[in-house]
């Protein structure tokens, strides 16, 4: 892609018209895309929310569908088989032999994963054996702290990753929760479950529809966009 002067705003990909089309930057179309994650090699992953798809943009600006995109649904499996329902947030975990894309599948009330193995010869990500799996939740809304598919969520819309812990803005439960990647255990970190505004420790802190998250690993804190409180909140970790 061509270089642009510093300070310039340009359209990276998309025509400005809602639609669903793969291809180069001049023809590619999305429908209310939201979450983004950037791989070190320059590949951009996109939660194309209203197309119920996970899309990617290559370092050369070519847009393709990675998973989903054939209507709303809830199904694990290969990339062509997988179905989502209004995915919103993404977080990318990098490992030696594969990358894992974490997906807040908002209207399925689940956290999904998309595993992208590295090709042994080229060292590049390979989609040939990639799979979508459900990490937490089972498609039913609710609130339960438990392991994996036995947990319940309500419209999660924010993700960030710190070490081996995935932080989740469980938006309509008004809570900040975590998934331990080692065993899938889900824990509520902050929030009483009642929409409100209250600073303080984990037992009393309140949010009102938390959404975006950013993990500040250096300072061990989570920054939260507390949407309906019109604030950016900070959660300091032990």
Short mmCIF file of C-alpha atoms in Angstrom, two decimals:
data_model
loop_
_atom_site.label_atom_id
_atom_site.label_comp_id
_atom_site.label_asym_id
_atom_site.label_seq_id
_atom_site.Cartn_x
_atom_site.Cartn_y
_atom_site.Cartn_z
CA UNK A 1 0.00 0.00 0.00
CA UNK A 2 1.20 3.52 -0.70
CA UNK A 3 2.70 5.67 2.04
CA UNK A 4 0.84 8.80 3.14
CA UNK A 5 2.15 11.93 4.86
CA UNK A 6 2.03 12.03 8.64
CA UNK A 7 -1.16 13.47 10.04
CA UNK A 8 -3.30 12.54 7.04
CA UNK A 9 -6.54 10.64 7.49
CA UNK A 10 -7.25 8.21 4.67
CA UNK A 11 -9.65 5.40 3.98
CA UNK A 12 -7.80 2.14 4.47
CA UNK A 13 -10.44 -0.25 3.07
CA UNK A 14 -14.16 0.01 2.38
CA UNK A 15 -16.29 1.91 -0.13
CA UNK A 16 -18.48 3.79 2.34
CA UNK A 17 -21.49 1.71 1.33
CA UNK A 18 -22.78 -1.03 3.62
CA UNK A 19 -22.36 -4.40 1.96
CA UNK A 20 -20.37 -7.60 1.89
CA UNK A 21 -17.60 -7.95 -0.65
CA UNK A 22 -14.05 -9.27 -0.53
CA UNK A 23 -11.32 -7.87 -2.74
CA UNK A 24 -8.95 -4.94 -2.84
CA UNK A 25 -9.40 -1.66 -0.98
CA UNK A 26 -11.40 -0.11 -3.81
CA UNK A 27 -14.15 -2.73 -3.82
CA UNK A 28 -14.21 -4.32 -0.35
CA UNK A 29 -17.35 -3.71 1.69
CA UNK A 30 -18.32 -4.17 5.34
CA UNK A 31 -21.47 -3.76 7.40
CA UNK A 32 -20.94 -1.95 10.72
CA UNK A 33 -17.47 -3.33 11.48
CA UNK A 34 -16.33 -2.87 15.07
CA UNK A 35 -13.45 -4.78 16.68
CA UNK A 36 -9.91 -4.80 15.30
CA UNK A 37 -6.73 -6.76 16.02
CA UNK A 38 -3.37 -6.30 14.30
CA UNK A 39 -0.88 -9.11 13.78
CA UNK A 40 2.86 -8.25 13.91
CA UNK A 41 3.18 -9.15 10.22
CA UNK A 42 0.71 -6.40 9.34
CA UNK A 43 -2.44 -8.50 8.89
CA UNK A 44 -5.51 -6.73 10.24
CA UNK A 45 -8.40 -8.78 11.64
CA UNK A 46 -11.89 -7.25 11.70
CA UNK A 47 -15.11 -8.15 13.47
CA UNK A 48 -17.55 -7.37 10.65
CA UNK A 49 -20.45 -7.18 13.05
CA UNK A 50 -23.58 -7.01 10.94
CA UNK A 51 -22.18 -9.45 8.38
CA UNK A 52 -21.64 -11.95 11.22
CA UNK A 53 -18.11 -12.50 9.94
CA UNK A 54 -14.45 -12.29 10.84
CA UNK A 55 -12.60 -10.65 7.98
CA UNK A 56 -8.93 -9.92 7.42
CA UNK A 57 -6.90 -7.40 5.47
CA UNK A 58 -3.52 -8.56 4.21
CA UNK A 59 -0.46 -6.30 4.45
CA UNK A 60 -1.07 -5.57 0.75
CA UNK A 61 -4.63 -4.37 1.34
CA UNK A 62 -6.52 -7.43 0.11
CA UNK A 63 -9.71 -8.14 2.08
CA UNK A 64 -10.94 -11.70 2.57
CA UNK A 65 -13.39 -13.51 4.82
CA UNK A 66 -11.70 -15.63 7.45
CA UNK A 67 -14.74 -17.17 9.17
CA UNK A 68 -18.52 -16.85 9.19
CA UNK A 69 -20.26 -14.49 6.81
CA UNK A 70 -23.07 -16.81 5.77
CA UNK A 71 -25.75 -15.41 8.04
CA UNK A 72 -26.22 -15.29 11.79
CA UNK A 73 -25.91 -18.51 13.75
CA UNK A 74 -23.96 -20.34 16.41
CA UNK A 75 -21.70 -23.12 15.28
CA UNK A 76 -18.11 -24.19 15.92
CA UNK A 77 -15.93 -25.91 13.37
CA UNK A 78 -13.87 -25.09 10.33
CA UNK A 79 -13.79 -21.55 9.03
CA UNK A 80 -16.40 -22.19 6.33
CA UNK A 81 -18.68 -23.94 8.81
CA UNK A 82 -18.43 -21.49 11.74
CA UNK A 83 -21.27 -19.09 12.47
CA UNK A 84 -21.42 -15.96 14.63
CA UNK A 85 -24.14 -13.57 15.73
CA UNK A 86 -23.02 -9.94 15.76
CA UNK A 87 -19.36 -10.36 16.81
CA UNK A 88 -17.95 -7.10 18.15
CA UNK A 89 -14.57 -7.26 19.91
CA UNK A 90 -11.30 -9.01 19.08
CA UNK A 91 -8.05 -9.72 20.91
CA UNK A 92 -5.02 -11.48 19.48
CA UNK A 93 -2.83 -13.85 21.48
CA UNK A 94 0.53 -14.73 19.98
CA UNK A 95 2.26 -18.04 20.68
CA UNK A 96 5.21 -19.93 19.30
CA UNK A 97 3.33 -22.35 17.07
CA UNK A 98 0.00 -20.55 16.56
CA UNK A 99 -1.92 -17.34 17.11
CA UNK A 100 -5.32 -17.28 18.76
CA UNK A 101 -7.95 -14.72 17.86
CA UNK A 102 -10.40 -14.21 20.73
CA UNK A 103 -13.87 -13.06 19.67
CA UNK A 104 -16.69 -11.52 21.69
CA UNK A 105 -19.65 -13.14 19.92
CA UNK A 106 -22.02 -10.63 21.42
CA UNK A 107 -25.51 -11.82 20.56
CA UNK A 108 -24.53 -15.44 21.12
CA UNK A 109 -23.41 -14.39 24.62
CA UNK A 110 -20.18 -16.30 24.19
CA UNK A 111 -16.43 -15.92 23.91
CA UNK A 112 -15.10 -17.77 20.87
CA UNK A 113 -11.59 -18.57 19.66
CA UNK A 114 -10.15 -18.86 16.20
CA UNK A 115 -6.86 -20.78 16.20
CA UNK A 116 -4.42 -19.89 13.44
CA UNK A 117 -1.51 -22.37 13.28
CA UNK A 118 1.81 -21.35 11.79
CA UNK A 119 2.98 -23.20 8.68
CA UNK A 120 6.10 -25.12 9.70
CA UNK A 121 8.02 -24.39 6.49
CA UNK A 122 7.09 -20.77 5.80
CA UNK A 123 6.60 -19.58 9.38
CA UNK A 124 3.44 -17.76 8.29
CA UNK A 125 -0.06 -18.18 9.62
CA UNK A 126 -2.03 -20.93 7.90
CA UNK A 127 -5.81 -21.07 7.70
CA UNK A 128 -5.95 -24.60 6.27
CA UNK A 129 -6.38 -26.29 9.66
CA UNK A 130 -7.88 -23.32 11.51
CA UNK A 131 -10.89 -23.94 13.73
CA UNK A 132 -13.46 -21.85 15.58
CA UNK A 133 -14.25 -23.07 19.10
CA UNK A 134 -16.32 -21.81 22.00
CA UNK A 135 -14.17 -20.84 24.97
CA UNK A 136 -16.86 -19.66 27.39
CA UNK A 137 -20.66 -19.57 27.36
CA UNK A 138 -23.08 -21.75 25.43
CA UNK A 139 -25.32 -19.33 23.54
CA UNK A 140 -27.74 -18.61 26.40
CA UNK A 141 -27.69 -15.23 28.13
CA UNK A 142 -27.32 -15.07 31.90
CA UNK A 143 -24.73 -14.72 34.61
CA UNK A 144 -22.77 -17.66 35.95
CA UNK A 145 -19.12 -17.86 36.97
CA UNK A 146 -17.99 -21.36 36.02
CA UNK A 147 -15.62 -23.14 33.71
CA UNK A 148 -15.90 -22.83 29.94
CA UNK A 149 -19.29 -23.55 28.41
CA UNK A 150 -20.91 -23.75 31.84
CA UNK A 151 -20.44 -19.99 32.34
CA UNK A 152 -23.07 -17.47 31.25
CA UNK A 153 -22.69 -13.99 29.78
CA UNK A 154 -24.94 -11.19 28.60
CA UNK A 155 -23.83 -9.41 25.41
CA UNK A 156 -20.06 -9.15 26.04
CA UNK A 157 -18.51 -6.37 23.96
CA UNK A 158 -14.93 -5.80 25.08
CA UNK A 159 -11.75 -7.91 25.24
CA UNK A 160 -8.11 -7.52 26.11
CA UNK A 161 -5.39 -10.00 26.95
CA UNK A 162 -2.84 -9.83 29.73
CA UNK A 163 -0.45 -12.74 30.10
CA UNK A 164 -2.65 -15.86 30.21
CA UNK A 165 -5.83 -14.10 31.28
CA UNK A 166 -8.53 -12.77 28.96
CA UNK A 167 -10.41 -9.76 30.36
CA UNK A 168 -13.99 -9.35 29.17
CA UNK A 169 -16.41 -6.44 29.40
CA UNK A 170 -19.64 -8.32 30.10
CA UNK A 171 -21.65 -5.36 28.93
CA UNK A 172 -25.24 -6.11 29.86
CA UNK A 173 -24.20 -7.76 33.12
CA UNK A 174 -22.36 -4.51 34.02
CA UNK A 175 -19.26 -6.44 35.05
CA UNK A 176 -15.59 -6.90 34.26
CA UNK A 177 -14.84 -10.63 34.14
CA UNK A 178 -11.90 -12.86 33.26
CA UNK A 179 -11.29 -16.17 31.56
CA UNK A 180 -8.19 -18.07 32.69
CA UNK A 181 -6.78 -19.54 29.50
CA UNK A 182 -5.09 -22.40 31.35
CA UNK A 183 -8.38 -24.02 32.37
CA UNK A 184 -11.25 -21.86 31.04
CA UNK A 185 -12.33 -20.76 34.52
CA UNK A 186 -14.50 -17.61 34.50
CA UNK A 187 -14.30 -15.14 37.40
CA UNK A 188 -16.01 -11.83 38.08
CA UNK A 189 -13.40 -9.19 38.91
CA UNK A 190 -15.41 -5.99 39.37
CA UNK A 191 -19.12 -5.12 39.25
CA UNK A 192 -22.16 -5.96 41.30
CA UNK A 193 -24.40 -6.74 38.36
CA UNK A 194 -26.49 -3.65 39.04
CA UNK A 195 -26.12 -0.80 36.55
CA UNK A 196 -24.67 2.16 38.41
CA UNK A 197 -21.64 4.28 39.10
CA UNK A 198 -19.45 3.61 42.07
CA UNK A 199 -15.69 3.76 42.48
CA UNK A 200 -14.05 1.59 45.11
CA UNK A 201 -12.86 -1.96 45.56
CA UNK A 202 -14.08 -5.00 43.65
CA UNK A 203 -16.91 -5.63 46.10
CA UNK A 204 -18.56 -2.24 45.58
CA UNK A 205 -17.40 -0.97 42.17
CA UNK A 206 -20.16 -0.50 39.60
CA UNK A 207 -20.37 0.02 35.85
CA UNK A 208 -23.19 0.84 33.46
CA UNK A 209 -22.69 -1.09 30.23
CA UNK A 210 -18.89 -1.33 30.07
CA UNK A 211 -17.64 -1.87 26.53
CA UNK A 212 -14.11 -1.26 25.27
CA UNK A 213 -11.10 -2.56 27.20
CA UNK A 214 -7.38 -1.87 27.04
CA UNK A 215 -4.83 -3.90 29.01
CA UNK A 216 -1.89 -1.87 30.32
CA UNK A 217 0.53 -4.68 31.09
CA UNK A 218 3.37 -2.43 32.22
CA UNK A 219 1.31 -0.71 34.90
CA UNK A 220 -0.97 -3.71 35.62
CA UNK A 221 -4.26 -1.95 35.03
CA UNK A 222 -7.34 -2.34 32.84
CA UNK A 223 -8.89 0.71 31.22
CA UNK A 224 -12.64 0.45 30.65
CA UNK A 225 -14.94 2.56 28.50
CA UNK A 226 -17.99 2.75 30.76
CA UNK A 227 -20.46 3.65 28.03
CA UNK A 228 -23.62 4.68 29.82
CA UNK A 229 -21.67 6.42 32.59
CA UNK A 230 -19.85 8.49 29.94
CA UNK A 231 -16.52 7.77 31.61
CA UNK A 232 -13.24 5.97 31.15
CA UNK A 233 -12.58 3.92 34.27
CA UNK A 234 -9.42 2.34 35.59
CA UNK A 235 -9.13 -1.01 37.35
CA UNK A 236 -5.81 -1.55 39.10
CA UNK A 237 -4.69 -5.15 39.47
CA UNK A 238 -2.90 -6.67 42.46
#
